[in-house]
Amino acid sequence: MKILAWIFGTLVGISLLFMIVQTLASERVEVVQLHTLDDTGEVVTTRLWVMDHEGYQYLRVGADGSGWYSRIQANDKIELTRDDSTKTYTTKNRPDKSQLINELMQEKYTWGDTFFATLFGSRDGSIPIELHEVEN
């Protein structure tokens, strides 16, 4: 019985440690809130990393896609909250900037970017998404 309790405690401890490292890796540097619409018209908020380059903001999606990216493809007009300011943008996929944006994100997010690349696969094939502000 002591062995089972030890194994269970070890697994719980490892899980908690992993959750702490994952949170630190993703939230310790700038994070923005992306607001997209799902199929029913409900707003879905996703926390993401952002990179500035040559006057544009960039998000990045992995080669295998994600739910938030699918919602952008369905309706490329999005809202983004950054520094307590929410603005509306249109999006443009920029696969030609993949290597550059990957390098810039690695510089900005350091070991957090490396952690997620190791956990979920390399950044090869990732797609930078360029944001164009919609003037009201």
GROMACS .gro file of C-alpha atoms in nm:
model
  136
    1MET     CA    1   0.000   0.000   0.000
    2LYS     CA    2   0.286   0.238   0.077
    3ILE     CA    3   0.429   0.177  -0.269
    4LEU     CA    4   0.098   0.268  -0.435
    5ALA     CA    5   0.072   0.584  -0.225
    6TRP     CA    6   0.431   0.675  -0.316
    7ILE     CA    7   0.367   0.615  -0.688
    8PHE     CA    8   0.044   0.816  -0.674
    9GLY     CA    9   0.212   1.100  -0.485
   10THR     CA   10   0.500   1.104  -0.731
   11LEU     CA   11   0.264   1.121  -1.030
   12VAL     CA   12   0.063   1.402  -0.870
   13GLY     CA   13   0.385   1.590  -0.789
   14ILE     CA   14   0.518   1.553  -1.143
   15SER     CA   15   0.183   1.668  -1.285
   16LEU     CA   16   0.180   1.976  -1.062
   17LEU     CA   17   0.540   2.057  -1.148
   18PHE     CA   18   0.460   2.026  -1.519
   19MET     CA   19   0.159   2.258  -1.483
   20ILE     CA   20   0.370   2.517  -1.301
   21VAL     CA   21   0.647   2.505  -1.562
   22GLN     CA   22   0.392   2.527  -1.845
   23THR     CA   23   0.226   2.831  -1.686
   24LEU     CA   24   0.560   3.001  -1.627
   25ALA     CA   25   0.671   2.925  -1.982
   26SER     CA   26   0.359   3.071  -2.138
   27GLU     CA   27   0.266   3.361  -1.910
   28ARG     CA   28   0.595   3.516  -1.791
   29VAL     CA   29   0.642   3.739  -2.099
   30GLU     CA   30   0.379   3.942  -2.288
   31VAL     CA   31   0.054   3.763  -2.364
   32VAL     CA   32  -0.238   3.909  -2.562
   33GLN     CA   33  -0.602   3.807  -2.578
   34LEU     CA   34  -0.739   3.712  -2.919
   35HIS     CA   35  -1.118   3.735  -2.950
   36THR     CA   36  -1.274   3.529  -3.230
   37LEU     CA   37  -1.625   3.404  -3.305
   38ASP     CA   38  -1.721   3.038  -3.301
   39ASP     CA   39  -1.984   2.873  -3.524
   40THR     CA   40  -2.266   2.997  -3.302
   41GLY     CA   41  -2.143   3.356  -3.295
   42GLU     CA   42  -2.012   3.332  -2.938
   43VAL     CA   43  -1.686   3.510  -2.857
   44VAL     CA   44  -1.395   3.278  -2.779
   45THR     CA   45  -1.094   3.433  -2.606
   46THR     CA   46  -0.751   3.276  -2.652
   47ARG     CA   47  -0.430   3.388  -2.481
   48LEU     CA   48  -0.139   3.403  -2.727
   49TRP     CA   49   0.210   3.535  -2.773
   50VAL     CA   50   0.261   3.835  -2.999
   51MET     CA   51   0.559   3.974  -3.186
   52ASP     CA   52   0.611   4.324  -3.329
   53HIS     CA   53   0.808   4.366  -3.650
   54GLU     CA   54   0.827   4.653  -3.900
   55GLY     CA   55   0.507   4.818  -3.777
   56TYR     CA   56   0.294   4.502  -3.766
   57GLN     CA   57   0.193   4.265  -3.491
   58TYR     CA   58   0.225   3.892  -3.554
   59LEU     CA   59   0.063   3.588  -3.403
   60ARG     CA   60   0.197   3.241  -3.485
   61VAL     CA   61   0.017   2.913  -3.540
   62GLY     CA   62   0.183   2.573  -3.565
   63ALA     CA   63   0.182   2.375  -3.887
   64ASP     CA   64  -0.096   2.153  -3.751
   65GLY     CA   65  -0.329   2.449  -3.691
   66SER     CA   66  -0.553   2.513  -3.390
   67GLY     CA   67  -0.908   2.608  -3.301
   68TRP     CA   68  -0.835   2.981  -3.287
   69TYR     CA   69  -0.667   2.966  -3.626
   70SER     CA   70  -0.968   2.786  -3.776
   71ARG     CA   71  -1.191   3.063  -3.642
   72ILE     CA   72  -0.966   3.328  -3.800
   73GLN     CA   73  -0.987   3.148  -4.134
   74ALA     CA   74  -1.366   3.144  -4.111
   75ASN     CA   75  -1.380   3.518  -4.034
   76ASP     CA   76  -1.055   3.710  -4.068
   77LYS     CA   77  -1.183   4.011  -3.873
   78ILE     CA   78  -1.071   3.967  -3.513
   79GLU     CA   79  -1.030   4.167  -3.196
   80LEU     CA   80  -0.710   4.169  -2.996
   81THR     CA   81  -0.659   4.301  -2.644
   82ARG     CA   82  -0.309   4.420  -2.569
   83ASP     CA   83  -0.210   4.640  -2.275
   84ASP     CA   84  -0.577   4.682  -2.176
   85SER     CA   85  -0.663   4.820  -2.522
   86THR     CA   86  -0.888   4.625  -2.759
   87LYS     CA   87  -0.866   4.690  -3.133
   88THR     CA   88  -1.010   4.529  -3.445
   89TYR     CA   89  -0.782   4.375  -3.707
   90THR     CA   90  -0.789   4.182  -4.029
   91THR     CA   91  -0.535   3.906  -4.073
   92LYS     CA   92  -0.296   3.796  -4.342
   93ASN     CA   93  -0.101   3.470  -4.341
   94ARG     CA   94   0.269   3.535  -4.396
   95PRO     CA   95   0.442   3.196  -4.438
   96ASP     CA   96   0.726   3.382  -4.612
   97LYS     CA   97   0.815   3.533  -4.272
   98SER     CA   98   0.808   3.205  -4.080
   99GLN     CA   99   1.180   3.179  -4.011
  100LEU     CA  100   1.212   3.546  -3.913
  101ILE     CA  101   0.910   3.547  -3.679
  102ASN     CA  102   1.025   3.218  -3.524
  103GLU     CA  103   1.366   3.373  -3.453
  104LEU     CA  104   1.213   3.691  -3.309
  105MET     CA  105   0.974   3.494  -3.089
  106GLN     CA  106   1.263   3.279  -2.967
  107GLU     CA  107   1.450   3.598  -2.870
  108LYS     CA  108   1.146   3.743  -2.691
  109TYR     CA  109   1.008   3.432  -2.521
  110THR     CA  110   1.344   3.250  -2.474
  111TRP     CA  111   1.317   2.921  -2.286
  112GLY     CA  112   0.936   2.929  -2.299
  113ASP     CA  113   0.946   2.908  -2.678
  114THR     CA  114   1.201   2.627  -2.659
  115PHE     CA  115   0.986   2.445  -2.400
  116PHE     CA  116   0.677   2.443  -2.623
  117ALA     CA  117   0.875   2.359  -2.937
  118THR     CA  118   1.018   2.057  -2.753
  119LEU     CA  119   0.681   1.958  -2.611
  120PHE     CA  120   0.471   1.995  -2.925
  121GLY     CA  121   0.726   1.959  -3.204
  122SER     CA  122   0.948   2.199  -3.389
  123ARG     CA  123   0.843   2.535  -3.528
  124ASP     CA  124   0.895   2.412  -3.885
  125GLY     CA  125   0.594   2.498  -4.096
  126SER     CA  126   0.452   2.748  -3.847
  127ILE     CA  127   0.255   3.032  -4.001
  128PRO     CA  128   0.296   3.393  -3.889
  129ILE     CA  129  -0.030   3.587  -3.898
  130GLU     CA  130   0.014   3.956  -3.972
  131LEU     CA  131  -0.241   4.187  -3.812
  132HIS     CA  132  -0.374   4.493  -3.996
  133GLU     CA  133  -0.564   4.738  -3.777
  134VAL     CA  134  -0.912   4.831  -3.897
  135GLU     CA  135  -0.965   5.206  -3.863
  136ASN     CA  136  -1.306   5.298  -3.723
   0.00000   0.00000   0.00000
